[in-house]
Amino acid sequence: MEKWMIALEKFLSDWKDKDKIIGVLVCGSFVTGGASKHSDIDVQIILDNEVTWRERGNKIVDGFLIEYFANPLYRYEGYFEEDYSRNRTVTAHMFATGKIIFDKTGDLTKLVVVAKKFLKKKFVKPKRAFIEMNKYHLWDALDNLGEVLDNNSKEFYFVYYSGLRDIYEVYSKFCRMNVSQSNKVERFLINKKDREKYLINDFPDEVFVKLFSKALVLNSPKKMFSNYKCLCLHVFRKMGGFEIDGWKFRSPAK
């Protein structure tokens, strides 16, 4: 048995409310592969529906950091729905790619099936208000970036990377794609093996992927701004175009 599994067994045997557990699933890089010194052991602890509380915590066992999430069974589909409403699949990915340690009632196995269905579920097409207001937001961020560049401001890099995150998130939602955590964005955009491992669909716009990937490696402020502007203009074209002169958006007052 691998050392991390031994640590997990010790953690579970010492868990104070183990009589309320109906299932346990372990997930993350120790299961899918590619664990590093920064990896923790992610554990989903499924509790009986009569439990009236939930708990999230961390515990170091034999040098391994265990991050656990304990919830009554009924809460999990709610988490799937909450993630889905934000174009995220974090919880569903945990279950779909995780490993069942035990399942007393069979409900955990059923939950894994539900999680996999959520991963295949197409995200909702964003409304016109979302599209129009975010195009303005991205234009404003581009203008702000130009200002800090002209002023040779130390804030340039902060504004730049904050803006990149916004571009990625807005355009991903427009394309009805999963919005990944910042530390996994590039991996899921350019690495097919990682996408397959984590059940992530290919991004549908190769030009965007190329420009965004380039944005992460440039280090000259002028070149960074030039590529950033190209990225914004590309996104504007894909989202129906944008001109600041005359732009307006009318919406209900109530």
Short mmCIF file of C-alpha atoms in Angstrom, two decimals:
data_model
loop_
_atom_site.label_atom_id
_atom_site.label_comp_id
_atom_site.label_asym_id
_atom_site.label_seq_id
_atom_site.Cartn_x
_atom_site.Cartn_y
_atom_site.Cartn_z
CA MET A 1 0.00 0.00 0.00
CA GLU A 2 1.29 3.47 -0.92
CA LYS A 3 2.33 5.78 1.90
CA TRP A 4 -0.38 8.33 1.16
CA MET A 5 -3.06 5.62 1.38
CA ILE A 6 -1.70 4.54 4.77
CA ALA A 7 -1.91 8.16 5.93
CA LEU A 8 -5.50 8.38 4.68
CA GLU A 9 -6.49 5.19 6.52
CA LYS A 10 -5.00 6.57 9.74
CA PHE A 11 -6.93 9.80 9.29
CA LEU A 12 -10.23 8.01 8.71
CA SER A 13 -9.75 5.61 11.62
CA ASP A 14 -9.22 8.57 13.97
CA TRP A 15 -12.05 10.71 12.60
CA LYS A 16 -14.31 11.58 15.52
CA ASP A 17 -17.66 11.08 13.77
CA LYS A 18 -16.88 7.97 11.73
CA ASP A 19 -20.11 6.29 12.84
CA LYS A 20 -21.99 8.87 10.73
CA ILE A 21 -20.00 8.15 7.54
CA ILE A 22 -21.78 6.28 4.74
CA GLY A 23 -19.07 6.71 2.10
CA VAL A 24 -15.60 8.07 1.40
CA LEU A 25 -14.03 9.16 -1.89
CA VAL A 26 -10.42 10.28 -2.36
CA CYS A 27 -9.52 12.51 -5.29
CA GLY A 28 -6.89 14.82 -6.72
CA SER A 29 -3.42 14.25 -8.13
CA PHE A 30 -2.61 11.33 -5.82
CA VAL A 31 -5.39 9.47 -7.63
CA THR A 32 -5.16 10.89 -11.16
CA GLY A 33 -1.35 11.05 -11.24
CA GLY A 34 1.25 13.80 -11.21
CA ALA A 35 1.32 14.48 -7.47
CA SER A 36 4.03 16.90 -6.32
CA LYS A 37 5.36 18.15 -2.98
CA HIS A 38 2.56 20.73 -3.06
CA SER A 39 -0.20 18.15 -3.50
CA ASP A 40 -2.65 17.38 -0.75
CA ILE A 41 -4.96 14.41 -0.35
CA ASP A 42 -8.50 15.55 -1.11
CA VAL A 43 -11.17 13.52 0.67
CA GLN A 44 -14.94 13.69 0.32
CA ILE A 45 -16.66 12.26 3.40
CA ILE A 46 -20.33 11.52 2.77
CA LEU A 47 -22.44 11.60 5.90
CA ASP A 48 -25.87 10.24 6.71
CA ASN A 49 -28.71 12.59 5.78
CA GLU A 50 -29.74 12.84 9.43
CA VAL A 51 -26.56 14.81 10.17
CA THR A 52 -27.36 18.51 10.65
CA TRP A 53 -23.87 19.95 10.11
CA ARG A 54 -21.07 20.02 7.56
CA GLU A 55 -17.33 20.40 8.05
CA ARG A 56 -14.25 21.31 6.06
CA GLY A 57 -10.77 20.97 7.48
CA ASN A 58 -7.12 20.02 7.13
CA LYS A 59 -4.93 17.54 8.97
CA ILE A 60 -1.30 16.53 8.46
CA VAL A 61 -0.78 12.78 8.83
CA ASP A 62 2.64 11.18 8.27
CA GLY A 63 3.75 14.30 6.39
CA PHE A 64 0.74 14.33 4.05
CA LEU A 65 -1.71 17.23 4.15
CA ILE A 66 -5.25 15.87 4.08
CA GLU A 67 -7.98 18.31 3.05
CA TYR A 68 -11.40 16.93 3.82
CA PHE A 69 -14.96 17.91 3.03
CA ALA A 70 -17.70 16.28 5.13
CA ASN A 71 -21.33 16.80 4.12
CA PRO A 72 -24.68 15.05 4.41
CA LEU A 73 -25.47 13.11 1.23
CA TYR A 74 -28.25 15.46 0.12
CA ARG A 75 -25.90 18.48 -0.02
CA TYR A 76 -23.76 17.20 -2.87
CA GLU A 77 -26.14 17.60 -5.78
CA GLY A 78 -26.63 21.16 -4.54
CA TYR A 79 -22.87 21.70 -4.83
CA PHE A 80 -22.94 20.32 -8.38
CA GLU A 81 -25.72 22.79 -9.24
CA GLU A 82 -23.97 25.74 -7.57
CA ASP A 83 -20.76 25.06 -9.49
CA TYR A 84 -22.69 24.60 -12.74
CA SER A 85 -24.43 27.97 -12.33
CA ARG A 86 -20.96 29.62 -12.27
CA ASN A 87 -19.57 27.60 -15.22
CA ARG A 88 -17.48 25.50 -12.85
CA THR A 89 -17.28 21.77 -12.28
CA VAL A 90 -14.90 21.53 -9.32
CA THR A 91 -17.02 19.25 -7.13
CA ALA A 92 -18.26 17.13 -10.03
CA HIS A 93 -14.65 16.63 -11.19
CA MET A 94 -13.67 15.41 -7.74
CA PHE A 95 -16.31 12.70 -7.85
CA ALA A 96 -15.94 11.80 -11.53
CA THR A 97 -12.15 11.34 -11.33
CA GLY A 98 -11.89 10.17 -7.72
CA LYS A 99 -11.58 6.73 -6.16
CA ILE A 100 -14.23 5.26 -3.87
CA ILE A 101 -12.70 4.00 -0.61
CA PHE A 102 -15.95 2.55 0.65
CA ASP A 103 -19.67 2.93 0.02
CA LYS A 104 -21.94 1.49 2.71
CA THR A 105 -25.26 2.22 1.04
CA GLY A 106 -24.47 2.47 -2.67
CA ASP A 107 -25.39 6.16 -2.64
CA LEU A 108 -21.81 7.28 -3.30
CA THR A 109 -21.67 5.21 -6.48
CA LYS A 110 -24.91 6.85 -7.60
CA LEU A 111 -23.43 10.26 -6.80
CA VAL A 112 -20.46 9.55 -9.07
CA VAL A 113 -22.90 8.80 -11.91
CA VAL A 114 -24.65 12.13 -11.30
CA ALA A 115 -21.28 13.94 -11.25
CA LYS A 116 -20.34 12.51 -14.65
CA LYS A 117 -23.66 13.71 -16.07
CA PHE A 118 -22.89 17.24 -14.88
CA LEU A 119 -19.55 17.13 -16.69
CA LYS A 120 -21.37 16.38 -19.94
CA LYS A 121 -24.03 19.01 -19.35
CA LYS A 122 -23.72 22.05 -21.62
CA PHE A 123 -23.42 25.35 -19.79
CA VAL A 124 -26.19 27.90 -20.23
CA LYS A 125 -25.79 30.48 -22.99
CA PRO A 126 -25.14 33.88 -21.32
CA LYS A 127 -27.80 36.55 -21.59
CA ARG A 128 -27.39 39.72 -23.64
CA ALA A 129 -26.93 41.81 -20.49
CA PHE A 130 -23.95 39.68 -19.45
CA ILE A 131 -22.39 39.99 -22.90
CA GLU A 132 -22.84 43.74 -23.31
CA MET A 133 -21.82 44.77 -19.80
CA ASN A 134 -18.75 42.55 -19.87
CA LYS A 135 -17.61 43.83 -23.25
CA TYR A 136 -17.63 47.30 -21.72
CA HIS A 137 -15.81 45.99 -18.63
CA LEU A 138 -13.09 44.44 -20.82
CA TRP A 139 -12.73 47.62 -22.87
CA ASP A 140 -12.39 49.67 -19.67
CA ALA A 141 -9.71 47.29 -18.37
CA LEU A 142 -7.83 47.61 -21.67
CA ASP A 143 -7.97 51.40 -21.40
CA ASN A 144 -6.71 51.24 -17.80
CA LEU A 145 -3.84 49.01 -18.87
CA GLY A 146 -2.87 51.52 -21.55
CA GLU A 147 -2.90 54.28 -18.95
CA VAL A 148 -0.58 52.49 -16.49
CA LEU A 149 1.73 51.60 -19.40
CA ASP A 150 1.92 55.25 -20.50
CA ASN A 151 2.64 56.30 -16.92
CA ASN A 152 5.30 53.60 -16.49
CA SER A 153 3.40 52.58 -13.36
CA LYS A 154 4.52 49.76 -11.08
CA GLU A 155 0.89 48.62 -11.14
CA PHE A 156 1.18 47.53 -14.78
CA TYR A 157 1.72 43.83 -14.06
CA PHE A 158 -1.06 43.69 -11.49
CA VAL A 159 -3.53 45.32 -13.89
CA TYR A 160 -2.31 43.08 -16.74
CA TYR A 161 -2.76 39.73 -15.02
CA SER A 162 -6.02 40.76 -13.36
CA GLY A 163 -7.32 41.71 -16.79
CA LEU A 164 -6.19 38.43 -18.33
CA ARG A 165 -8.15 36.52 -15.72
CA ASP A 166 -11.25 38.57 -16.52
CA ILE A 167 -10.86 38.04 -20.26
CA TYR A 168 -10.49 34.30 -19.75
CA GLU A 169 -13.51 34.05 -17.46
CA VAL A 170 -15.83 36.22 -19.55
CA TYR A 171 -14.94 34.55 -22.84
CA SER A 172 -15.12 31.05 -21.36
CA LYS A 173 -18.66 31.77 -20.19
CA PHE A 174 -19.53 33.22 -23.59
CA CYS A 175 -18.24 30.01 -25.21
CA ARG A 176 -20.19 27.95 -22.62
CA MET A 177 -16.97 26.43 -21.32
CA ASN A 178 -15.74 25.43 -17.88
CA VAL A 179 -13.98 28.24 -15.97
CA SER A 180 -10.85 26.69 -14.46
CA GLN A 181 -8.84 27.71 -11.42
CA SER A 182 -6.06 30.17 -12.26
CA ASN A 183 -3.29 27.62 -11.64
CA LYS A 184 -4.83 25.23 -14.19
CA VAL A 185 -5.92 27.58 -16.97
CA GLU A 186 -2.90 27.17 -19.27
CA ARG A 187 -2.74 23.41 -18.69
CA PHE A 188 -6.34 22.94 -19.74
CA LEU A 189 -6.03 25.29 -22.72
CA ILE A 190 -2.93 23.74 -24.31
CA ASN A 191 -2.35 20.30 -22.79
CA LYS A 192 -4.61 17.66 -24.32
CA LYS A 193 -3.46 14.94 -21.91
CA ASP A 194 -4.46 17.07 -18.93
CA ARG A 195 -7.84 17.81 -20.51
CA GLU A 196 -8.46 14.13 -21.06
CA LYS A 197 -7.32 13.25 -17.54
CA TYR A 198 -9.65 15.80 -15.97
CA LEU A 199 -12.49 15.32 -18.48
CA ILE A 200 -12.23 18.88 -19.85
CA ASN A 201 -13.48 19.69 -23.36
CA ASP A 202 -11.16 21.28 -25.93
CA PHE A 203 -11.49 25.07 -26.03
CA PRO A 204 -13.39 25.90 -29.24
CA ASP A 205 -11.28 28.91 -30.31
CA GLU A 206 -7.67 28.17 -31.32
CA VAL A 207 -6.86 31.83 -31.99
CA PHE A 208 -7.86 32.73 -28.44
CA VAL A 209 -5.77 29.88 -27.02
CA LYS A 210 -2.72 31.04 -29.00
CA LEU A 211 -3.05 34.70 -27.97
CA PHE A 212 -3.80 33.88 -24.33
CA SER A 213 -0.88 31.43 -24.08
CA LYS A 214 1.42 34.05 -25.60
CA ALA A 215 0.19 36.58 -23.03
CA LEU A 216 1.50 34.38 -20.23
CA VAL A 217 5.09 34.26 -21.50
CA LEU A 218 5.73 37.82 -22.70
CA ASN A 219 7.72 40.04 -20.33
CA SER A 220 8.14 43.35 -22.16
CA PRO A 221 5.31 45.73 -21.11
CA LYS A 222 4.92 47.15 -24.64
CA LYS A 223 4.70 43.68 -26.20
CA MET A 224 2.42 42.53 -23.39
CA PHE A 225 0.06 45.43 -24.05
CA SER A 226 0.09 44.88 -27.81
CA ASN A 227 -0.81 41.20 -27.47
CA TYR A 228 -3.38 41.99 -24.76
CA LYS A 229 -5.06 44.46 -27.12
CA CYS A 230 -5.12 41.86 -29.92
CA LEU A 231 -6.68 39.39 -27.49
CA CYS A 232 -9.38 41.89 -26.48
CA LEU A 233 -10.19 42.83 -30.07
CA HIS A 234 -10.49 39.16 -30.98
CA VAL A 235 -12.87 38.55 -28.09
CA PHE A 236 -14.92 41.62 -29.03
CA ARG A 237 -15.31 40.35 -32.60
CA LYS A 238 -16.41 36.92 -31.39
CA MET A 239 -18.88 38.47 -28.95
CA GLY A 240 -20.60 40.55 -31.60
CA GLY A 241 -18.30 43.57 -31.85
CA PHE A 242 -17.74 46.61 -29.65
CA GLU A 243 -17.25 50.35 -30.19
CA ILE A 244 -16.96 52.66 -27.19
CA ASP A 245 -18.29 55.66 -29.15
CA GLY A 246 -22.06 55.41 -28.89
CA TRP A 247 -22.11 52.26 -26.77
CA LYS A 248 -25.16 52.00 -24.54
CA PHE A 249 -27.22 49.29 -22.94
CA ARG A 250 -30.76 49.81 -21.71
CA SER A 251 -32.24 47.39 -19.19
CA PRO A 252 -35.36 47.26 -16.98
CA ALA A 253 -35.26 49.62 -13.98
CA LYS A 254 -36.86 46.97 -11.78
#
